[in-house]
């Protein structure tokens, strides 16, 4: 097996294990599976480091103080069980992620609300604040929504800044706090990976809407 193929296979396996760690952490935190969705971003070719990006239903908005606790659970579980380093978890409220509502219940705005990065147990290099792109309200027909070009550009810019600064993790140190920020590239469960060839910024995988360039 070629090295690139071996790395890709290893990365896929690690990603599946991280999915398990995230879901189990959310269960332990008492968060219903219908009230969130997430995707993960591999930060190295072998899949040893990841970022987690989470969309929460608006019903979770009153419990934002629990985000730091959940981040710690995700990071510790991934590291201790699977030797996967979760460098950061990013959150936002999104009406498109919703638990079952009674018939006739009023619908809130579909514009996602950015949340504060609560500070992962394994501290990440600071990423610049990303401007949230306005999403046009549309009927919820599919599980996915298109990714806007300015969202792709903003996310790549943040990853480039993180790559330039490097990731610093203090042994046994306390989690670091970072300034308020948000992310913009959460569209569902499609996979996001680094390319096999070296690159400063991880490329985004193909989605049902085509490749992201």
Tab-separated table of C-alpha atoms in Angstrom:
chain	number	residue	atom	x	y	z
A	1	UNK	CA	0.000	0.000	0.000
A	2	UNK	CA	1.336	3.433	-0.956
A	3	UNK	CA	2.120	5.823	1.939
A	4	UNK	CA	-0.609	8.244	0.828
A	5	UNK	CA	-3.172	5.437	0.714
A	6	UNK	CA	-2.065	4.179	4.123
A	7	UNK	CA	-2.416	7.684	5.583
A	8	UNK	CA	-5.867	8.079	4.083
A	9	UNK	CA	-7.014	4.733	5.475
A	10	UNK	CA	-5.610	5.580	8.910
A	11	UNK	CA	-7.251	9.005	8.805
A	12	UNK	CA	-10.630	7.481	7.930
A	13	UNK	CA	-10.372	5.041	10.818
A	14	UNK	CA	-9.445	7.803	13.266
A	15	UNK	CA	-12.311	9.949	12.053
A	16	UNK	CA	-14.809	7.165	12.713
A	17	UNK	CA	-13.414	6.750	16.225
A	18	UNK	CA	-13.735	10.481	16.825
A	19	UNK	CA	-17.365	10.360	15.691
A	20	UNK	CA	-17.936	7.756	18.403
A	21	UNK	CA	-16.165	9.844	21.045
A	22	UNK	CA	-18.211	12.939	20.196
A	23	UNK	CA	-21.545	11.109	20.221
A	24	UNK	CA	-20.760	9.379	23.517
A	25	UNK	CA	-19.744	12.684	25.106
A	26	UNK	CA	-22.997	14.282	24.003
A	27	UNK	CA	-24.956	11.345	25.442
A	28	UNK	CA	-23.143	11.679	28.771
A	29	UNK	CA	-23.926	15.391	28.740
A	30	UNK	CA	-27.600	14.587	28.237
A	31	UNK	CA	-27.861	16.255	24.814
A	32	UNK	CA	-30.448	14.649	22.532
A	33	UNK	CA	-29.076	13.401	19.215
A	34	UNK	CA	-31.867	15.234	17.379
A	35	UNK	CA	-30.731	18.581	18.793
A	36	UNK	CA	-27.244	18.726	17.275
A	37	UNK	CA	-25.145	17.767	14.278
A	38	UNK	CA	-21.427	18.026	13.755
A	39	UNK	CA	-18.534	17.526	11.399
A	40	UNK	CA	-14.825	17.090	12.003
A	41	UNK	CA	-11.780	18.542	10.266
A	42	UNK	CA	-8.531	16.585	10.067
A	43	UNK	CA	-5.515	18.815	10.729
A	44	UNK	CA	-2.752	16.397	9.696
A	45	UNK	CA	-2.353	13.697	7.017
A	46	UNK	CA	-2.549	10.770	9.466
A	47	UNK	CA	-5.607	12.008	11.315
A	48	UNK	CA	-4.001	12.416	14.740
A	49	UNK	CA	-5.398	15.937	15.289
A	50	UNK	CA	-8.902	17.218	14.609
A	51	UNK	CA	-11.174	20.184	15.071
A	52	UNK	CA	-14.849	19.552	15.832
A	53	UNK	CA	-17.543	21.899	14.518
A	54	UNK	CA	-20.954	21.619	16.135
A	55	UNK	CA	-24.388	22.992	15.259
A	56	UNK	CA	-26.904	23.096	18.120
A	57	UNK	CA	-30.653	23.600	18.009
A	58	UNK	CA	-32.032	26.893	19.293
A	59	UNK	CA	-33.481	24.980	22.255
A	60	UNK	CA	-29.921	24.632	23.586
A	61	UNK	CA	-29.455	28.397	23.738
A	62	UNK	CA	-30.238	28.614	27.438
A	63	UNK	CA	-27.445	26.215	28.384
A	64	UNK	CA	-24.393	27.755	26.724
A	65	UNK	CA	-22.495	27.669	30.024
A	66	UNK	CA	-22.190	23.893	29.557
A	67	UNK	CA	-20.180	24.135	26.342
A	68	UNK	CA	-16.800	24.215	28.106
A	69	UNK	CA	-17.720	21.124	30.109
A	70	UNK	CA	-18.763	19.250	26.967
A	71	UNK	CA	-15.544	20.290	25.188
A	72	UNK	CA	-13.502	18.813	28.026
A	73	UNK	CA	-15.459	15.558	27.802
A	74	UNK	CA	-14.940	15.308	24.038
A	75	UNK	CA	-11.212	16.106	24.192
A	76	UNK	CA	-10.463	13.806	27.126
A	77	UNK	CA	-12.447	10.884	25.701
A	78	UNK	CA	-10.836	11.161	22.261
A	79	UNK	CA	-7.327	11.364	23.754
A	80	UNK	CA	-7.618	8.652	26.408
A	81	UNK	CA	-9.553	6.115	24.350
A	82	UNK	CA	-8.274	6.634	20.812
A	83	UNK	CA	-5.135	8.817	21.131
A	84	UNK	CA	-6.815	11.508	19.036
A	85	UNK	CA	-6.067	15.126	19.867
A	86	UNK	CA	-9.033	17.490	19.601
A	87	UNK	CA	-7.469	20.936	19.401
A	88	UNK	CA	-10.706	22.934	19.416
A	89	UNK	CA	-14.481	22.672	19.351
A	90	UNK	CA	-16.516	25.419	17.696
A	91	UNK	CA	-20.236	25.948	18.265
A	92	UNK	CA	-23.175	27.857	16.870
A	93	UNK	CA	-26.938	27.869	17.286
A	94	UNK	CA	-28.817	26.979	14.123
A	95	UNK	CA	-32.570	26.760	13.681
A	96	UNK	CA	-32.012	24.217	10.894
A	97	UNK	CA	-31.045	21.781	13.658
A	98	UNK	CA	-34.215	21.286	15.605
A	99	UNK	CA	-35.873	18.830	17.937
A	100	UNK	CA	-39.445	17.822	17.156
A	101	UNK	CA	-41.900	20.697	17.598
A	102	UNK	CA	-45.638	20.472	18.304
A	103	UNK	CA	-47.857	21.140	15.308
A	104	UNK	CA	-48.495	24.837	14.868
A	105	UNK	CA	-45.538	25.909	16.990
A	106	UNK	CA	-44.001	29.202	15.774
A	107	UNK	CA	-40.802	28.917	13.771
A	108	UNK	CA	-37.853	31.097	14.710
A	109	UNK	CA	-35.505	32.763	12.253
A	110	UNK	CA	-33.303	30.384	10.291
A	111	UNK	CA	-30.238	32.625	10.649
A	112	UNK	CA	-27.568	30.806	12.695
A	113	UNK	CA	-26.452	32.517	15.896
A	114	UNK	CA	-22.685	32.369	16.536
A	115	UNK	CA	-21.569	31.179	19.962
A	116	UNK	CA	-18.369	31.710	21.945
A	117	UNK	CA	-15.620	29.114	21.623
A	118	UNK	CA	-15.700	27.780	25.183
A	119	UNK	CA	-12.037	26.695	25.313
A	120	UNK	CA	-11.043	23.078	24.558
A	121	UNK	CA	-9.210	20.942	27.101
A	122	UNK	CA	-6.347	20.751	24.628
A	123	UNK	CA	-5.801	24.414	23.779
A	124	UNK	CA	-5.614	25.409	20.128
A	125	UNK	CA	-3.740	28.268	18.519
A	126	UNK	CA	-5.946	31.342	18.401
A	127	UNK	CA	-8.009	31.641	15.231
A	128	UNK	CA	-9.245	35.023	14.017
A	129	UNK	CA	-12.890	35.834	14.374
A	130	UNK	CA	-14.835	34.768	11.304
A	131	UNK	CA	-17.591	36.939	9.941
A	132	UNK	CA	-20.841	34.984	9.743
A	133	UNK	CA	-22.279	35.006	6.241
A	134	UNK	CA	-25.978	35.738	6.067
A	135	UNK	CA	-27.958	32.667	5.095
A	136	UNK	CA	-31.050	33.093	2.960
A	137	UNK	CA	-34.100	31.533	4.659
A	138	UNK	CA	-35.279	28.510	2.711
A	139	UNK	CA	-37.590	25.550	3.337
A	140	UNK	CA	-35.898	22.693	5.167
A	141	UNK	CA	-36.081	20.033	2.480
A	142	UNK	CA	-32.659	18.406	2.622
A	143	UNK	CA	-30.243	17.719	5.427
A	144	UNK	CA	-27.603	19.838	3.735
A	145	UNK	CA	-27.377	23.458	2.681
A	146	UNK	CA	-25.092	25.013	0.052
A	147	UNK	CA	-21.751	26.429	1.157
A	148	UNK	CA	-21.220	30.021	0.129
A	149	UNK	CA	-17.955	31.110	-1.487
A	150	UNK	CA	-17.269	33.727	1.201
A	151	UNK	CA	-17.697	31.054	3.883
A	152	UNK	CA	-15.076	28.879	2.203
A	153	UNK	CA	-12.672	31.818	1.946
A	154	UNK	CA	-13.167	32.822	5.593
A	155	UNK	CA	-12.607	29.317	6.871
A	156	UNK	CA	-9.476	28.805	4.762
A	157	UNK	CA	-8.122	32.117	6.074
A	158	UNK	CA	-8.643	30.967	9.660
A	159	UNK	CA	-6.922	27.643	9.035
A	160	UNK	CA	-3.999	29.396	7.346
A	161	UNK	CA	-3.560	31.619	10.394
A	162	UNK	CA	-3.690	28.617	12.707
A	163	UNK	CA	-1.117	26.739	10.627
A	164	UNK	CA	1.234	29.722	10.702
A	165	UNK	CA	1.003	30.112	14.449
A	166	UNK	CA	1.169	26.408	15.286
A	167	UNK	CA	-0.708	24.531	17.958
A	168	UNK	CA	0.677	24.832	21.495
A	169	UNK	CA	-0.519	22.406	24.191
A	170	UNK	CA	0.782	22.796	27.737
A	171	UNK	CA	1.360	19.555	29.659
A	172	UNK	CA	-1.140	19.530	32.497
A	173	UNK	CA	-1.917	23.181	31.974
A	174	UNK	CA	-5.304	24.788	32.343
A	175	UNK	CA	-7.458	25.320	29.240
A	176	UNK	CA	-6.870	28.687	27.628
A	177	UNK	CA	-9.685	31.113	26.954
A	178	UNK	CA	-9.977	32.809	23.615
A	179	UNK	CA	-11.909	35.768	22.316
A	180	UNK	CA	-15.455	35.334	20.971
A	181	UNK	CA	-15.470	33.793	17.533
A	182	UNK	CA	-17.637	31.729	15.260
A	183	UNK	CA	-17.228	29.387	12.340
A	184	UNK	CA	-19.204	29.337	9.145
A	185	UNK	CA	-18.611	26.029	7.423
A	186	UNK	CA	-21.051	23.629	9.045
A	187	UNK	CA	-23.401	22.070	6.524
A	188	UNK	CA	-24.013	18.542	7.744
A	189	UNK	CA	-22.074	15.337	8.190
A	190	UNK	CA	-20.060	15.340	4.960
A	191	UNK	CA	-16.390	14.500	5.546
A	192	UNK	CA	-13.698	17.142	5.525
A	193	UNK	CA	-10.062	16.083	5.162
A	194	UNK	CA	-6.588	17.263	4.378
A	195	UNK	CA	-5.205	16.334	0.948
A	196	UNK	CA	-2.543	13.631	0.717
A	197	UNK	CA	-0.044	16.114	-0.719
A	198	UNK	CA	1.451	18.758	1.637
A	199	UNK	CA	-0.412	22.042	1.749
A	200	UNK	CA	-0.561	24.972	4.102
A	201	UNK	CA	-4.344	24.959	4.262
A	202	UNK	CA	-6.352	21.719	4.425
A	203	UNK	CA	-8.519	21.292	1.362
A	204	UNK	CA	-12.226	20.755	1.816
A	205	UNK	CA	-13.722	17.556	0.525
A	206	UNK	CA	-16.312	17.210	-2.179
A	207	UNK	CA	-19.939	17.568	-1.117
A	208	UNK	CA	-23.213	16.795	-2.842
A	209	UNK	CA	-22.867	20.251	-4.394
A	210	UNK	CA	-19.483	19.487	-5.980
A	211	UNK	CA	-15.869	20.187	-5.073
A	212	UNK	CA	-14.958	23.183	-2.952
A	213	UNK	CA	-12.178	25.200	-4.562
